[in-house]
Short mmCIF file of C-alpha atoms and ligand atoms in Angstrom, two decimals:
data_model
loop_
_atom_site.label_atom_id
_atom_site.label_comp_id
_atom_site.label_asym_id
_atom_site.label_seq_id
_atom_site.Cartn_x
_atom_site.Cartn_y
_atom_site.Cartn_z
CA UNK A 1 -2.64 18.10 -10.99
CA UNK A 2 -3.36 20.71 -8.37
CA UNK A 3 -6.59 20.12 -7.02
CA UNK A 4 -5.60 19.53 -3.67
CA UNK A 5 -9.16 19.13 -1.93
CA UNK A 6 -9.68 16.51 -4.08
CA UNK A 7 -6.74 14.69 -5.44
CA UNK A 8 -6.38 11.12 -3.85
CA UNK A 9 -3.30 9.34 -4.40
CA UNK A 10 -3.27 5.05 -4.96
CA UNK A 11 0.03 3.15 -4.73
CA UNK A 12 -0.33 0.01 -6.81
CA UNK A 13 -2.77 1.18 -9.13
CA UNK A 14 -1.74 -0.61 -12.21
CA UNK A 15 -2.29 -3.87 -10.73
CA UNK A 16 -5.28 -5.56 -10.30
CA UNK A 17 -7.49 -4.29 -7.64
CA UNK A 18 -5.65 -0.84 -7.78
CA UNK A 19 -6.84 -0.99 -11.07
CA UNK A 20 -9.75 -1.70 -10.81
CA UNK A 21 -10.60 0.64 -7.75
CA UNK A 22 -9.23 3.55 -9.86
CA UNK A 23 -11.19 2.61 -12.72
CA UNK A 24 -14.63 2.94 -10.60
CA UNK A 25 -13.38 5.46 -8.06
CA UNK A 26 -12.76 7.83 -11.68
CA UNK A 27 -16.45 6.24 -12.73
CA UNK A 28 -18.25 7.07 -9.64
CA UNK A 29 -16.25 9.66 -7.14
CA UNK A 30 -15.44 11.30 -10.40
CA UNK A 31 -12.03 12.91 -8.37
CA UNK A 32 -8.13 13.15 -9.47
CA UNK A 33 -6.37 9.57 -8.85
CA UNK A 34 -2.30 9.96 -9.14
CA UNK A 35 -0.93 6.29 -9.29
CA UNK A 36 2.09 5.87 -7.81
CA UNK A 37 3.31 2.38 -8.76
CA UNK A 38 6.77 1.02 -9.74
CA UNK A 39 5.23 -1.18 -13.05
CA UNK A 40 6.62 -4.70 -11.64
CA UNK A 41 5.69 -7.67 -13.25
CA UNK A 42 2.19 -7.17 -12.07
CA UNK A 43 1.92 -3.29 -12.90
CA UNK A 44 0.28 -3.12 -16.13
CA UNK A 45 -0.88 0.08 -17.63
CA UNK A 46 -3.06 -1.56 -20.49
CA UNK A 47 -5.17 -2.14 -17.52
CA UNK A 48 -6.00 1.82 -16.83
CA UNK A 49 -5.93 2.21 -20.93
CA UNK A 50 -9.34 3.79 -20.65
CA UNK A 51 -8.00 6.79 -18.93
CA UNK A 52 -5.03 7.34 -21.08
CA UNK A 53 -6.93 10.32 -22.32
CA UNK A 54 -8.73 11.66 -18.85
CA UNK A 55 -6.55 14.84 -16.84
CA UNK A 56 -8.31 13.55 -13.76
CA UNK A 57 -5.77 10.12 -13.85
CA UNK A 58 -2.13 10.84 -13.80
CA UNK A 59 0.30 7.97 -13.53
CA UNK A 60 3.68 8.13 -11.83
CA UNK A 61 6.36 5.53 -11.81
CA UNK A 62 7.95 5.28 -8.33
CA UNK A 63 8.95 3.03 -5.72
CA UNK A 64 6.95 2.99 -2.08
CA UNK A 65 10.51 2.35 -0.86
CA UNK A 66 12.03 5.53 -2.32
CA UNK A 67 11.28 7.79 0.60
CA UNK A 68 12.29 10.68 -2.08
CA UNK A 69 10.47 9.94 -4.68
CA UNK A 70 6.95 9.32 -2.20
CA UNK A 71 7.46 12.95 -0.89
CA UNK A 72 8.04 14.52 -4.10
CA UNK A 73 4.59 12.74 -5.24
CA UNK A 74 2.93 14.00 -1.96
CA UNK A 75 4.31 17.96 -2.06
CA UNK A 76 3.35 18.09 -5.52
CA UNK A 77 -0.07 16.45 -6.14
CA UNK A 78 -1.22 17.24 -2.09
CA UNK A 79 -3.87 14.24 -1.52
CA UNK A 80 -6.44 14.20 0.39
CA UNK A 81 -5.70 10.59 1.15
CA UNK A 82 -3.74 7.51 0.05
CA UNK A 83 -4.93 4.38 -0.90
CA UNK A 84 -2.18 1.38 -0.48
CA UNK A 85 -2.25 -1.12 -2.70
CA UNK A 86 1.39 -1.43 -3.67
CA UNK A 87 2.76 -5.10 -2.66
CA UNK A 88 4.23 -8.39 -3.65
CA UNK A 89 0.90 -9.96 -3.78
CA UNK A 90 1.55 -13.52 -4.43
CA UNK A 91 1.83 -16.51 -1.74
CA UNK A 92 3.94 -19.03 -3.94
CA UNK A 93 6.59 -16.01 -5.13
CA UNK A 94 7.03 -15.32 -1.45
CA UNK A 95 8.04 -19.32 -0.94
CA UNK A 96 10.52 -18.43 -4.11
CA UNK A 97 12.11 -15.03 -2.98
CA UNK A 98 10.77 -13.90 0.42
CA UNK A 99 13.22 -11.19 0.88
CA UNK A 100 11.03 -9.60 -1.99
CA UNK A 101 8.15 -9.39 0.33
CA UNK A 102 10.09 -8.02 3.35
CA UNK A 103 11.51 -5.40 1.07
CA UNK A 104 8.65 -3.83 -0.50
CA UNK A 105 5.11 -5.24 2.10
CA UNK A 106 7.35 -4.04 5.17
CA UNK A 107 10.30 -1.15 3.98
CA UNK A 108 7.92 -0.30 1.43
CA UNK A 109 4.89 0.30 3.66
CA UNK A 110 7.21 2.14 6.05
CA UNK A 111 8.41 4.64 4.11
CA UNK A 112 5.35 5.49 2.75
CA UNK A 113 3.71 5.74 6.16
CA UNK A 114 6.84 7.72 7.55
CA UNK A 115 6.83 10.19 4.20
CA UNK A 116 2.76 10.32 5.01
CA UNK A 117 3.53 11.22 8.18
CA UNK A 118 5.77 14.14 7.33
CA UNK A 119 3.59 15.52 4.66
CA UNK A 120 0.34 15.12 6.96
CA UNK A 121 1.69 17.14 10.24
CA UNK A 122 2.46 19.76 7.69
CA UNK A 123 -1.15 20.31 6.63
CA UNK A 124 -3.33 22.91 7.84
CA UNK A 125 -5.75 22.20 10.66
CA UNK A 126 -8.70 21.14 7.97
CA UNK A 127 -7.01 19.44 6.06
CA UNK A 128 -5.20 17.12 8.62
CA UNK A 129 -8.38 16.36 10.33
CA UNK A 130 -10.44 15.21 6.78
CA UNK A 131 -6.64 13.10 5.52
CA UNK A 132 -6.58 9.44 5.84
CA UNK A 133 -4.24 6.53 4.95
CA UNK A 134 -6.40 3.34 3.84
CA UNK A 135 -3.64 0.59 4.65
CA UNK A 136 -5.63 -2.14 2.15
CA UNK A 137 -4.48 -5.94 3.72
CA UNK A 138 -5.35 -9.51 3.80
CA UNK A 139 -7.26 -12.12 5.76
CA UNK A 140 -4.27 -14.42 5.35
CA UNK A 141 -2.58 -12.43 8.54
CA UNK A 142 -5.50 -14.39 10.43
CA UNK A 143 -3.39 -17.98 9.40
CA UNK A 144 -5.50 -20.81 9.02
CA UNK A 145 -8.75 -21.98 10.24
CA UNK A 146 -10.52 -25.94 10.32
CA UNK A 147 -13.83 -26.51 9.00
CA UNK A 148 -15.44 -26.39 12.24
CA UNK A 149 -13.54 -23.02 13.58
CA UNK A 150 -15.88 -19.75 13.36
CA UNK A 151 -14.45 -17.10 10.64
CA UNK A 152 -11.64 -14.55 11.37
CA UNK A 153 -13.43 -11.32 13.28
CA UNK A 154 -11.62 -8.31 13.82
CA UNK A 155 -10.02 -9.57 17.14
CA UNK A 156 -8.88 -12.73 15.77
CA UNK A 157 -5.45 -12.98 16.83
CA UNK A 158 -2.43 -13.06 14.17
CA UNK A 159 -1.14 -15.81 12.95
CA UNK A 160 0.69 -15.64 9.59
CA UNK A 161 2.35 -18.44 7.82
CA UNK A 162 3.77 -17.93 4.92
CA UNK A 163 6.36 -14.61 4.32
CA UNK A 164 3.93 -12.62 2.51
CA UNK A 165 1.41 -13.38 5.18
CA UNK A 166 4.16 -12.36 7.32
CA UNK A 167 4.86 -9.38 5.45
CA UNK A 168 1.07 -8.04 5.25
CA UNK A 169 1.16 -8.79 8.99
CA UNK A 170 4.27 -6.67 9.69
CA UNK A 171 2.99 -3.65 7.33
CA UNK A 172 -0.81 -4.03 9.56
CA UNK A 173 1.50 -3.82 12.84
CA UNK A 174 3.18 -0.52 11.39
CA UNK A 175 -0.04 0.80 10.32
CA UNK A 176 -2.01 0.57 13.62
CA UNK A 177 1.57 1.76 15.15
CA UNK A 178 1.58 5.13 13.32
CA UNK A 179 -2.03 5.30 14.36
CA UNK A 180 -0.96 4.86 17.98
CA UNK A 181 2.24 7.04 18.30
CA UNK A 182 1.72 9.61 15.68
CA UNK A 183 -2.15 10.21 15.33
CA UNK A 184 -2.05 9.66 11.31
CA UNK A 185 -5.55 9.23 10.58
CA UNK A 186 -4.91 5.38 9.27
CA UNK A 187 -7.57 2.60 8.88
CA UNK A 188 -6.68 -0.88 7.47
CA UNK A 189 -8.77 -3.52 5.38
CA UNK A 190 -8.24 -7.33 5.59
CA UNK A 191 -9.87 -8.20 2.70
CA UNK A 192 -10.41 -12.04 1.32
CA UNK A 193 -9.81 -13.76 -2.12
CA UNK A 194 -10.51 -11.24 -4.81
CA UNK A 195 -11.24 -12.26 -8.47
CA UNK A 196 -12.43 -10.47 -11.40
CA UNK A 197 -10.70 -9.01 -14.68
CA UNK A 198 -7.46 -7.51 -14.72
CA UNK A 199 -6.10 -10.44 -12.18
CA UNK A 200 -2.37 -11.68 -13.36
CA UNK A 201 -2.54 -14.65 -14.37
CA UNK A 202 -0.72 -16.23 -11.50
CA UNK A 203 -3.41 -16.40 -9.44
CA UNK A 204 -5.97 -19.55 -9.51
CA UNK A 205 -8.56 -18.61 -11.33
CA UNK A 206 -7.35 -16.45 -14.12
CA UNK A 207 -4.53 -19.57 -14.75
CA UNK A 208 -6.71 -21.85 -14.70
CA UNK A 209 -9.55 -19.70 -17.08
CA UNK A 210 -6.45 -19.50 -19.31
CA UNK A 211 -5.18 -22.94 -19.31
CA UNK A 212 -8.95 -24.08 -19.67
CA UNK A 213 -8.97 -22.26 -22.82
CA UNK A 214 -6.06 -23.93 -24.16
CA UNK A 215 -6.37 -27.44 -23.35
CA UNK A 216 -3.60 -27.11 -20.81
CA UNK A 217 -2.69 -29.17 -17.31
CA UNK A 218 -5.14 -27.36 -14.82
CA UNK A 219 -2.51 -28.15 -11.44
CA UNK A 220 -4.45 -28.35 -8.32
CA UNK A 221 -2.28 -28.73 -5.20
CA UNK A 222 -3.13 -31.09 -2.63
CA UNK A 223 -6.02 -32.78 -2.75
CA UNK A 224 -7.76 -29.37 -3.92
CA UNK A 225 -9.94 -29.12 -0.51
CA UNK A 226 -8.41 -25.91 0.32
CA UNK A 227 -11.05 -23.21 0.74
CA UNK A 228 -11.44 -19.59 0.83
CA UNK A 229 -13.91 -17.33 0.99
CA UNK A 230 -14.16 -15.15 -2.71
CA UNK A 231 -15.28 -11.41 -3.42
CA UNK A 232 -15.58 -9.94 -6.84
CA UNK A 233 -12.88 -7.40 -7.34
CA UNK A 234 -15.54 -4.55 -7.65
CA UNK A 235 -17.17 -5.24 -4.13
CA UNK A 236 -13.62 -4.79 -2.37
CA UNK A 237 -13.39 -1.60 -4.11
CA UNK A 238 -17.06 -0.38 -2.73
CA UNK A 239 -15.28 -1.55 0.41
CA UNK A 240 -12.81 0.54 0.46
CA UNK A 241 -14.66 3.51 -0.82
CA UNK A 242 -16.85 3.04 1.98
CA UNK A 243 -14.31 2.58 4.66
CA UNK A 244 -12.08 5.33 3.22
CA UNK A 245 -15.39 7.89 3.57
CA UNK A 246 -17.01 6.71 7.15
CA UNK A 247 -13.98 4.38 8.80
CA UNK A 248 -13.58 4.97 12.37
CA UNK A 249 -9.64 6.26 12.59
CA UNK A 250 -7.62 3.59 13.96
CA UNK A 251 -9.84 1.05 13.42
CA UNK A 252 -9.55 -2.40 11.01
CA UNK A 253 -12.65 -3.68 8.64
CA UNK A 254 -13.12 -7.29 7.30
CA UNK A 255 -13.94 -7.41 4.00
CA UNK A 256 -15.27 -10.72 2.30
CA UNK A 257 -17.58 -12.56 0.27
CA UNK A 258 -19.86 -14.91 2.15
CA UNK A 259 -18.45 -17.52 -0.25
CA UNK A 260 -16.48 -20.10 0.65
CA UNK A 261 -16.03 -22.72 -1.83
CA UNK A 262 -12.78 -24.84 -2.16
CA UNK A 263 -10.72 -25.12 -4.78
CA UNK A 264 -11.53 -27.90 -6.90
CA UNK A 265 -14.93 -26.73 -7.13
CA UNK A 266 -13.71 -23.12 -8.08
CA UNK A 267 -11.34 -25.56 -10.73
CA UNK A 268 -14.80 -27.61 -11.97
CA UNK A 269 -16.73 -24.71 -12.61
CA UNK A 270 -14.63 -22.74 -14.30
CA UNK A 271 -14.30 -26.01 -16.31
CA UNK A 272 -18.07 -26.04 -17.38
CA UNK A 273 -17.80 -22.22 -18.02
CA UNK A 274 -15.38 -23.08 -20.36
CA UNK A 275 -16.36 -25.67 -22.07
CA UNK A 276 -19.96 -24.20 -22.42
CA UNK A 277 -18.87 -20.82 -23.92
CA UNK A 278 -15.71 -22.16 -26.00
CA UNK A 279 -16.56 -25.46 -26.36
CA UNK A 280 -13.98 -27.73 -28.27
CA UNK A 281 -14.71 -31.26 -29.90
CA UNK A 282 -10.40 -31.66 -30.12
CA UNK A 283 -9.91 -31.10 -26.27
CA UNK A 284 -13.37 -32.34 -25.01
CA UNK A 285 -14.65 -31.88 -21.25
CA UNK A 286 -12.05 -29.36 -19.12
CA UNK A 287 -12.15 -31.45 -16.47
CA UNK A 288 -10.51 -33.96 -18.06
CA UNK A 289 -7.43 -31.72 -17.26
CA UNK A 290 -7.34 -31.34 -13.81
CA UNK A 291 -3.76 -32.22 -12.67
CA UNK A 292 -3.05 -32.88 -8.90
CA UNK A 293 0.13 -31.25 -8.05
CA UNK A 294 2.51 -31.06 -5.15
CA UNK A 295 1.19 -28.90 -2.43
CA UNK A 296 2.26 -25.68 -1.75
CA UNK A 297 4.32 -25.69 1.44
CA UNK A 298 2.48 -23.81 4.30
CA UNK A 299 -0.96 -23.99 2.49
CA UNK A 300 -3.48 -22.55 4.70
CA UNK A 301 -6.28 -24.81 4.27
CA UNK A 302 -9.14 -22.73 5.07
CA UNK A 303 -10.18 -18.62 5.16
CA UNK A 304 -13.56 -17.45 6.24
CA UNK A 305 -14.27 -13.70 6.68
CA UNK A 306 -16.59 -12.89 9.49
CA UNK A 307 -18.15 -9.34 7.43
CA UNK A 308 -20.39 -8.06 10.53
CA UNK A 309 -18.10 -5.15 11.52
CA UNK A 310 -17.98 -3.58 8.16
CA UNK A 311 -21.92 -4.21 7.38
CA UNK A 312 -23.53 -3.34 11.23
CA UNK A 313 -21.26 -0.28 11.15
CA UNK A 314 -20.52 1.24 7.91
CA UNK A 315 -23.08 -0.41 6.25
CA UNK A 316 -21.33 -2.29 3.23
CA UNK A 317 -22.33 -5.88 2.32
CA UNK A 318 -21.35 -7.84 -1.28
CA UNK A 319 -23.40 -7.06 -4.09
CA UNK A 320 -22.01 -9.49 -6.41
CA UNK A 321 -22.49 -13.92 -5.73
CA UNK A 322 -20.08 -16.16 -6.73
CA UNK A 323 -21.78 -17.82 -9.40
CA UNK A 324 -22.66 -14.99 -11.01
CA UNK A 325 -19.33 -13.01 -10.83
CA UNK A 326 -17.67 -16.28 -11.56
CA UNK A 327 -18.95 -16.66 -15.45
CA UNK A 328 -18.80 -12.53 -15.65
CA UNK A 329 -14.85 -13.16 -14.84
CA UNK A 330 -14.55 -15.99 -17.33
CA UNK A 331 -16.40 -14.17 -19.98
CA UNK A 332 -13.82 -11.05 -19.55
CA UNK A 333 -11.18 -13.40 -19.79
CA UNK A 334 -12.54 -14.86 -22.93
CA UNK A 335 -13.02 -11.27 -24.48
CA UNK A 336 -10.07 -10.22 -23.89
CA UNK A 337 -7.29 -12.18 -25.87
CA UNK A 338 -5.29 -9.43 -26.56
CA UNK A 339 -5.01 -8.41 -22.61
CA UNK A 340 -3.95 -12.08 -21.83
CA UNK A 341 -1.07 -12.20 -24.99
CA UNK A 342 0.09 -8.75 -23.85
CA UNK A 343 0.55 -10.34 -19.94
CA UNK A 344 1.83 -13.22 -21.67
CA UNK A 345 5.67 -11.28 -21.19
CA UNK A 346 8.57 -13.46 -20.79
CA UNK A 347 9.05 -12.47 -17.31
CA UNK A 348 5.10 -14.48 -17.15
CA UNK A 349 6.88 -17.86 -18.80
CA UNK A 350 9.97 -17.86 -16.80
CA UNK A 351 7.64 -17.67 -13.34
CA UNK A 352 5.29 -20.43 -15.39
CA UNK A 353 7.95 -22.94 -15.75
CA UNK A 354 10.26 -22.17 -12.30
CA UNK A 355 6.82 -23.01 -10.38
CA UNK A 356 5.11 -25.76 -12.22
CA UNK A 357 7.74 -28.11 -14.14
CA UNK A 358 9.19 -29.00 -10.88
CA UNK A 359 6.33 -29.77 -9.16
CA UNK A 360 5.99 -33.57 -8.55
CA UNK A 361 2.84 -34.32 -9.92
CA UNK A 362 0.31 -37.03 -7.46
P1 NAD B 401 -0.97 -7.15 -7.65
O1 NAD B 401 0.23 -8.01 -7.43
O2 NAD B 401 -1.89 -7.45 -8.78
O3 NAD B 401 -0.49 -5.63 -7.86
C1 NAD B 401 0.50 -5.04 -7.08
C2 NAD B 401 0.80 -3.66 -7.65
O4 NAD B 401 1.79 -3.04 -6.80
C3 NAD B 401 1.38 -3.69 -9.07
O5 NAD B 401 0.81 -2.66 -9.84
C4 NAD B 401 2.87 -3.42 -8.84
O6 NAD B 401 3.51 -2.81 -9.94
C5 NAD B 401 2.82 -2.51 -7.63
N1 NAD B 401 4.06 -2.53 -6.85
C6 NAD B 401 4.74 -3.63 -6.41
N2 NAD B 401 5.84 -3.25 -5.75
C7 NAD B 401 5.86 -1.89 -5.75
C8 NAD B 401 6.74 -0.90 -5.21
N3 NAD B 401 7.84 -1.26 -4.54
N4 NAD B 401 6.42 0.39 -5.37
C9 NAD B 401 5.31 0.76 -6.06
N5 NAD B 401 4.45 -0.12 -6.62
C10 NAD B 401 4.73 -1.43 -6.45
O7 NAD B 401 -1.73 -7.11 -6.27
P2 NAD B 401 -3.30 -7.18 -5.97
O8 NAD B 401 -3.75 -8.58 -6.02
O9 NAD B 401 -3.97 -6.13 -6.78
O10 NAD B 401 -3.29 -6.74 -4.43
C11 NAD B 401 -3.30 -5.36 -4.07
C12 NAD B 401 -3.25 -5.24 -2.56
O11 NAD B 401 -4.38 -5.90 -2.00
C13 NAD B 401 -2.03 -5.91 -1.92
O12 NAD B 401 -1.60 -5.11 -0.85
C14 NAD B 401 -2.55 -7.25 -1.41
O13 NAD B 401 -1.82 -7.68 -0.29
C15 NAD B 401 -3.98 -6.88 -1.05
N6 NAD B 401 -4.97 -7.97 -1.13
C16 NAD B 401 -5.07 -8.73 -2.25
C17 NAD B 401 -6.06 -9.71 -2.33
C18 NAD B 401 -6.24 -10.57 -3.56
O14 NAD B 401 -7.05 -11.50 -3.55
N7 NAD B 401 -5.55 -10.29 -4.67
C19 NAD B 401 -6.92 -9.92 -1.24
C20 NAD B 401 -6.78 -9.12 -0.10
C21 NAD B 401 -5.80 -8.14 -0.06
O1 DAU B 402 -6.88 -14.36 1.00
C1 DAU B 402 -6.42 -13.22 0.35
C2 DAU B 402 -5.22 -13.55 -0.49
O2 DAU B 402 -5.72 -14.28 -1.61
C3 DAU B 402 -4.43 -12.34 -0.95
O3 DAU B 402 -3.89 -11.69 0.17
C4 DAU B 402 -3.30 -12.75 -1.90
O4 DAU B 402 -2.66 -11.59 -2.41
C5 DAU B 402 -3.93 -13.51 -3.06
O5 DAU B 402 -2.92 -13.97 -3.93
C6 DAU B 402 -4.75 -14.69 -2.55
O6 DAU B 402 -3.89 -15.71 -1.96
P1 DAU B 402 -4.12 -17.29 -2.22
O7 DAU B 402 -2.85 -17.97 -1.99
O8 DAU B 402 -5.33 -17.77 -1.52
O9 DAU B 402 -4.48 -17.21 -3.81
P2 DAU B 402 -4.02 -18.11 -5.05
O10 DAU B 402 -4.85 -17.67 -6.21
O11 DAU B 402 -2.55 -18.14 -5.22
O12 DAU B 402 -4.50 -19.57 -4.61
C7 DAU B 402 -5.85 -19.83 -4.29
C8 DAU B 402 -5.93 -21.28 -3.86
O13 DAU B 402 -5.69 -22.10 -5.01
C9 DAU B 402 -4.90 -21.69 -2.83
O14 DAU B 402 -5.47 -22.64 -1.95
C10 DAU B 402 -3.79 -22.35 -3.65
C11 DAU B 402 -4.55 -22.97 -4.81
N1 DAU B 402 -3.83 -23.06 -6.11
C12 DAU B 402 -3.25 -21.92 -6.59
C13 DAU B 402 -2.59 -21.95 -7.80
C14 DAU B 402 -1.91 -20.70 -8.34
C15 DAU B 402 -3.80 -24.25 -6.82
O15 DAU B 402 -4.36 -25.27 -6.37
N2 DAU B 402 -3.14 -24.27 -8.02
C16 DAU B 402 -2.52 -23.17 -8.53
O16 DAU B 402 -1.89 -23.28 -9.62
#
């Protein structure tokens, strides 16, 4: 690939809203896309199978922490910019392992900055000045809010509290650092609750779509009052497109949905979905399976995105509601049985059983 005016470069892209962002930025930019992404558990290829054909999508297997390996990628395919999405991504595995989290959120996202760094001051004049880094985070940096508090703006202080909070918070602090000290033309997205296809089925909706299907405990921690505020996967990526094209430098951008719900009515609804487009006489109404389950420790109980920056600014609001983009996301996972088996690795059942068998149930 040597199309260096053009060429972007996305860490993380086989996962599941690198995927899908290089699906539509291929779609609708129409430019190169070289994914650097290591293929962990939640790398999956079959999700970019649709380019497996297309020169303007090249895939290569690397580590963000092998400083090496990052510049080799960078000197050879010369972006234009680099998307980050490469991170341990889920809030129970940090509980599990957090020394994952530290490793690849914070090591990872500094050597990739550092190795952007080098390769950026090297550019010509032009090209420096158009480059940007798109550091793509999380509201849960924020920490928690109470039903009454406003939603997290921009200036909200940080207040992480779990370790892959933690960790997203340390990689935002090295992000807006290299900005500081080194010029690199960075800009950072704290972004809410995604859902959509392509989501490992970790996460609470696509398990619970899944174990819907099946007749299977649906495990609801707490007292399932938890709420956060949910964006279809495809409106984070016209997010990001739009930051990554008229972002001020330096700056950060909220990103969310305008829809907080909590969780057991997330749980319920999928439940009707469910049982209205696979309904089955043997396992009756879903919600019959709702299990309450030991709550996670830490759990934030609510997230609200305050979106005004990113919309008065840059323009960018959510095209997508909830309601709608819920049943389009249950509908995918319905369609796509083969998708789910493949996932379905044993690496899936061995995180399946360490996480839920020894929860007390309530
Ligand atoms: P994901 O877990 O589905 O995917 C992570 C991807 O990163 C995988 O493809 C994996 O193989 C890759 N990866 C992991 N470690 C790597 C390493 N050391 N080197 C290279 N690649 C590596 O994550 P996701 O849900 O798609 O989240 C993507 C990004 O968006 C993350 O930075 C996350 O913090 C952020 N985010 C996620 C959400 C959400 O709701 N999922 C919301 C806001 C922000
Ligand atoms: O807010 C953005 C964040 O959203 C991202 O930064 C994270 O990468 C992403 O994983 C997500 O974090 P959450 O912890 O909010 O998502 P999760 O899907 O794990 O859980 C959503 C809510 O559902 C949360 O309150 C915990 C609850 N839950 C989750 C699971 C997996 C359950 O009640 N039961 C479950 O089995």
């Amino acid at each position: 690939m040597t199309d260096s005016k053009n060429t972007i470069l996305v860490t993380g892209g086989a996962g599941f809203i690198g995927s899908n962002f290089v699906l539509r930025w291929i779609e609708t930019v129409g430019t190169p896309v070289v994914n650097l992404d290591l293929l962990t558990y939640a790398g999956n290829p079959e999700n970019l199978a649709a380019l497996d054909d297309d020169k303007r999508y090249q895939l290569v297997r690397a580590d963000i922490c092998d400083a090496e390996a990052v510049a080799a990628a960078l000197n050879e395919h010369r972006p234009r910019a680099i998307v980050h999405f490469a991170a341990e991504s889920h809030v129970d595995r940090s509980i599990v392992d957090p020394g994952a989290f530290i490793h690849t959120n914070v090591q990872g996202t500094y050597t990739l900055l550092e190795q952007a760094r080098r390769y950026w001051s090297a550019l010509d004049d032009a090209a420096k000045e158009s480059f940007r880094f798109l550091h793509v985070s999380t509201d849960e940096v924020y920490g928690t809010l109470s039903p009454e508090d406003p939603a997290f703006s921009e200036t909200t202080p940080y207040a992480p509290n779990s370790p892959y909070a933690a960790s997203k918070a340390a990689s935002d602090h090295l992000a807006r650092a290299y900005f500081h000290t080194f010029k690199l033309p960075v800009l950072t997205t704290n972004c809410s609750n995604n859902y959509g296809p392509f989501q490992f089925p970790e996460k609470l909706i696509p398990l619970m779509i899944m174990n819907a299907l099946e007749g299977k405990a649906l495990p609801v921690y707490g007292d399932g009052q938890n709420v956060r505020d949910w964006l279809f996967v495809d409106d984070h990526c016209s997010a990001i497109r739009t930051v990554l094209e008229k972002g001020k430098l330096g700056e950060t951008y909220n990103v969310g949905g305008n829809s907080e719900r909590n969780n057991l009515h997330v749980v319920n609804t999928i439940c009707d979905l469910v049982d209205e487009l696979r309904p089955d006489p043997v396992i009756g109404s879903r919600r019959k399976l709702i299990k309450y389950v030991a709550d996670r420790p830490g759990h934030d109980r609510r997230y609200a995105i305050d979106a005004r920056k990113i919309a008065n600014e840059l323009g960018w609001t959510p095209s997508v509601d909830f309601e709608h983009g819920l049943r389009n996301t249950v509908e995918w996972y319905l369609n796509h049985a083969s998708w789910i088996e493949n996932v379905r690795s044993g690496a899936y059942l061995t995180w399946i059983k360490q996480n839920y068998e020894e929860r007390i149930a309530q």
